Amino acid sequence: MAILKIARMGHPVLREVAAPVADPTAPEIQQLLQDMLDTLEDADGAGLAAPQVHVPLRVALVQVPAERLEQEGEDDGPGIPLTAMINPVIEPLSDEQEHGWEACLSVPGLAGSVPRFTRIRYRYQTPDGDTVEREATGFHARVVQHQCDHLDGILYPMRMDDMAQFGFVQEMQNARRRNTEDQANGQATD
Ligand code: NI
């Protein structure tokens, strides 16, 4: 078991276009996936891309428990089982985009509202070398787009179109708590 160090925004590896993996079944790829899984479990994120652990290859993990989809208001979803994507490719299924809040292990402490395609098809190779194709909507589609962006050197703040919707998670939670308390006390807050 190895928990890898996570690169933070500003490290050049996060801006590189990652290289395709020639052989998804190679032992070094299996080892990388195991280490990335250990790192993801330790960090408690929805996904992790290889460039985030200083490896510029087109490899990413996504995993979203059903409880998380519930928080996102998509409680009919069964969650996204742990998926290792090698050489993933995304195709939007419509032009429609929606904004949603994202955070990133490489941008610690912050969150921002990011426009993403609402419906996508994505294709990737598995660690067994098989090719899999899936369709995704909503938060599932968002997580996959966020991870695949990492493979092209793109971090979510670079996708944002309203920097007023960007801030420290702790401050936003404090503000929400104060709002709720004020409402409970019957005070006007503006
Ligand atoms: Ni990220």
CSV table of C-alpha atoms in Angstrom, one decimal, residues 3-99:
chain,number,residue,atom,x,y,z
A,3,ILE,CA,-0.3,6.8,-0.4
A,4,LEU,CA,1.2,9.1,-3.0
A,5,LYS,CA,1.8,12.8,-2.7
A,6,ILE,CA,-0.8,14.9,-4.5
A,7,ALA,CA,0.4,17.8,-6.7
A,8,ARG,CA,-1.3,21.2,-6.1
A,9,MET,CA,-2.3,23.8,-8.6
A,10,GLY,CA,0.9,25.6,-9.7
A,11,HIS,CA,2.9,22.3,-10.2
A,12,PRO,CA,3.7,22.0,-13.9
A,13,VAL,CA,2.7,18.3,-14.1
A,14,LEU,CA,-0.9,19.5,-13.7
A,15,ARG,CA,-0.7,21.6,-16.9
A,16,GLU,CA,0.8,18.9,-19.1
A,17,VAL,CA,-1.1,16.9,-21.7
A,18,ALA,CA,-0.7,13.4,-20.4
A,19,ALA,CA,0.6,10.6,-22.7
A,20,PRO,CA,-1.6,7.6,-23.8
A,21,VAL,CA,-0.9,4.3,-22.1
A,22,ALA,CA,0.4,1.8,-24.7
A,23,ASP,CA,-0.5,-1.4,-22.6
A,24,PRO,CA,-3.2,-1.1,-20.0
A,25,THR,CA,-2.3,-4.5,-18.6
A,26,ALA,CA,1.4,-3.7,-17.9
A,27,PRO,CA,2.5,-4.4,-14.4
A,28,GLU,CA,3.6,-0.8,-13.8
A,29,ILE,CA,0.0,0.4,-14.7
A,30,GLN,CA,-1.5,-2.1,-12.3
A,31,GLN,CA,0.8,-0.9,-9.6
A,32,LEU,CA,0.0,2.8,-10.4
A,33,LEU,CA,-3.7,2.0,-10.2
A,34,GLN,CA,-3.3,0.3,-6.8
A,35,ASP,CA,-1.3,3.3,-5.4
A,36,MET,CA,-3.8,5.7,-6.8
A,37,LEU,CA,-6.7,3.8,-5.2
A,38,ASP,CA,-4.8,3.9,-1.8
A,39,THR,CA,-4.3,7.6,-2.3
A,40,LEU,CA,-8.0,8.2,-3.3
A,41,GLU,CA,-9.3,6.3,-0.3
A,42,ASP,CA,-7.0,8.2,2.1
A,43,ALA,CA,-8.0,11.6,0.6
A,44,ASP,CA,-11.7,10.7,0.4
A,45,GLY,CA,-12.3,12.2,-3.1
A,46,ALA,CA,-14.7,11.4,-6.0
A,47,GLY,CA,-11.8,10.8,-8.4
A,48,LEU,CA,-8.1,11.0,-9.0
A,49,ALA,CA,-6.1,11.4,-12.2
A,50,ALA,CA,-2.5,10.2,-12.6
A,51,PRO,CA,-1.1,13.7,-13.2
A,52,GLN,CA,-2.3,14.6,-9.7
A,53,VAL,CA,0.2,12.1,-8.4
A,54,HIS,CA,3.0,13.4,-10.6
A,55,VAL,CA,2.5,10.7,-13.3
A,56,PRO,CA,1.7,12.2,-16.8
A,57,LEU,CA,-0.2,9.3,-18.2
A,58,ARG,CA,-3.9,9.0,-19.3
A,59,VAL,CA,-5.2,7.1,-16.3
A,60,ALA,CA,-7.9,8.2,-13.9
A,61,LEU,CA,-10.2,6.8,-11.2
A,62,VAL,CA,-13.7,7.8,-10.4
A,63,GLN,CA,-15.9,6.6,-7.6
A,64,VAL,CA,-19.1,8.2,-6.3
A,65,PRO,CA,-21.1,6.6,-3.5
A,66,ALA,CA,-24.9,6.7,-3.7
A,67,GLU,CA,-25.0,9.1,-0.6
A,68,ARG,CA,-23.0,11.6,-2.6
A,69,LEU,CA,-25.5,11.5,-5.5
A,70,GLU,CA,-28.2,12.1,-2.9
A,71,GLN,CA,-26.5,15.2,-1.7
A,72,GLU,CA,-26.4,16.4,-5.3
A,73,GLY,CA,-30.2,15.9,-5.5
A,74,GLU,CA,-29.9,12.8,-7.8
A,75,ASP,CA,-31.1,10.3,-5.3
A,76,ASP,CA,-32.4,7.9,-7.9
A,77,GLY,CA,-28.8,7.0,-8.9
A,78,PRO,CA,-27.1,3.9,-7.6
A,79,GLY,CA,-23.8,5.6,-7.3
A,80,ILE,CA,-20.7,5.1,-9.5
A,81,PRO,CA,-18.7,2.0,-8.6
A,82,LEU,CA,-15.0,2.4,-8.6
A,83,THR,CA,-13.9,2.7,-12.2
A,84,ALA,CA,-10.4,2.8,-13.5
A,85,MET,CA,-10.3,4.6,-16.8
A,86,ILE,CA,-7.3,4.2,-19.1
A,87,ASN,CA,-7.1,6.4,-22.2
A,88,PRO,CA,-10.6,7.7,-21.7
A,89,VAL,CA,-12.4,9.7,-24.4
A,90,ILE,CA,-15.5,11.8,-23.9
A,91,GLU,CA,-18.2,12.7,-26.4
A,92,PRO,CA,-20.9,15.2,-25.3
A,93,LEU,CA,-24.4,13.9,-26.3
A,94,SER,CA,-25.9,17.4,-26.4
A,95,ASP,CA,-24.8,21.0,-26.2
A,96,GLU,CA,-26.6,21.5,-22.9
A,97,GLN,CA,-24.4,22.5,-20.0
A,98,GLU,CA,-25.3,23.2,-16.3
A,99,HIS,CA,-23.3,24.7,-13.5
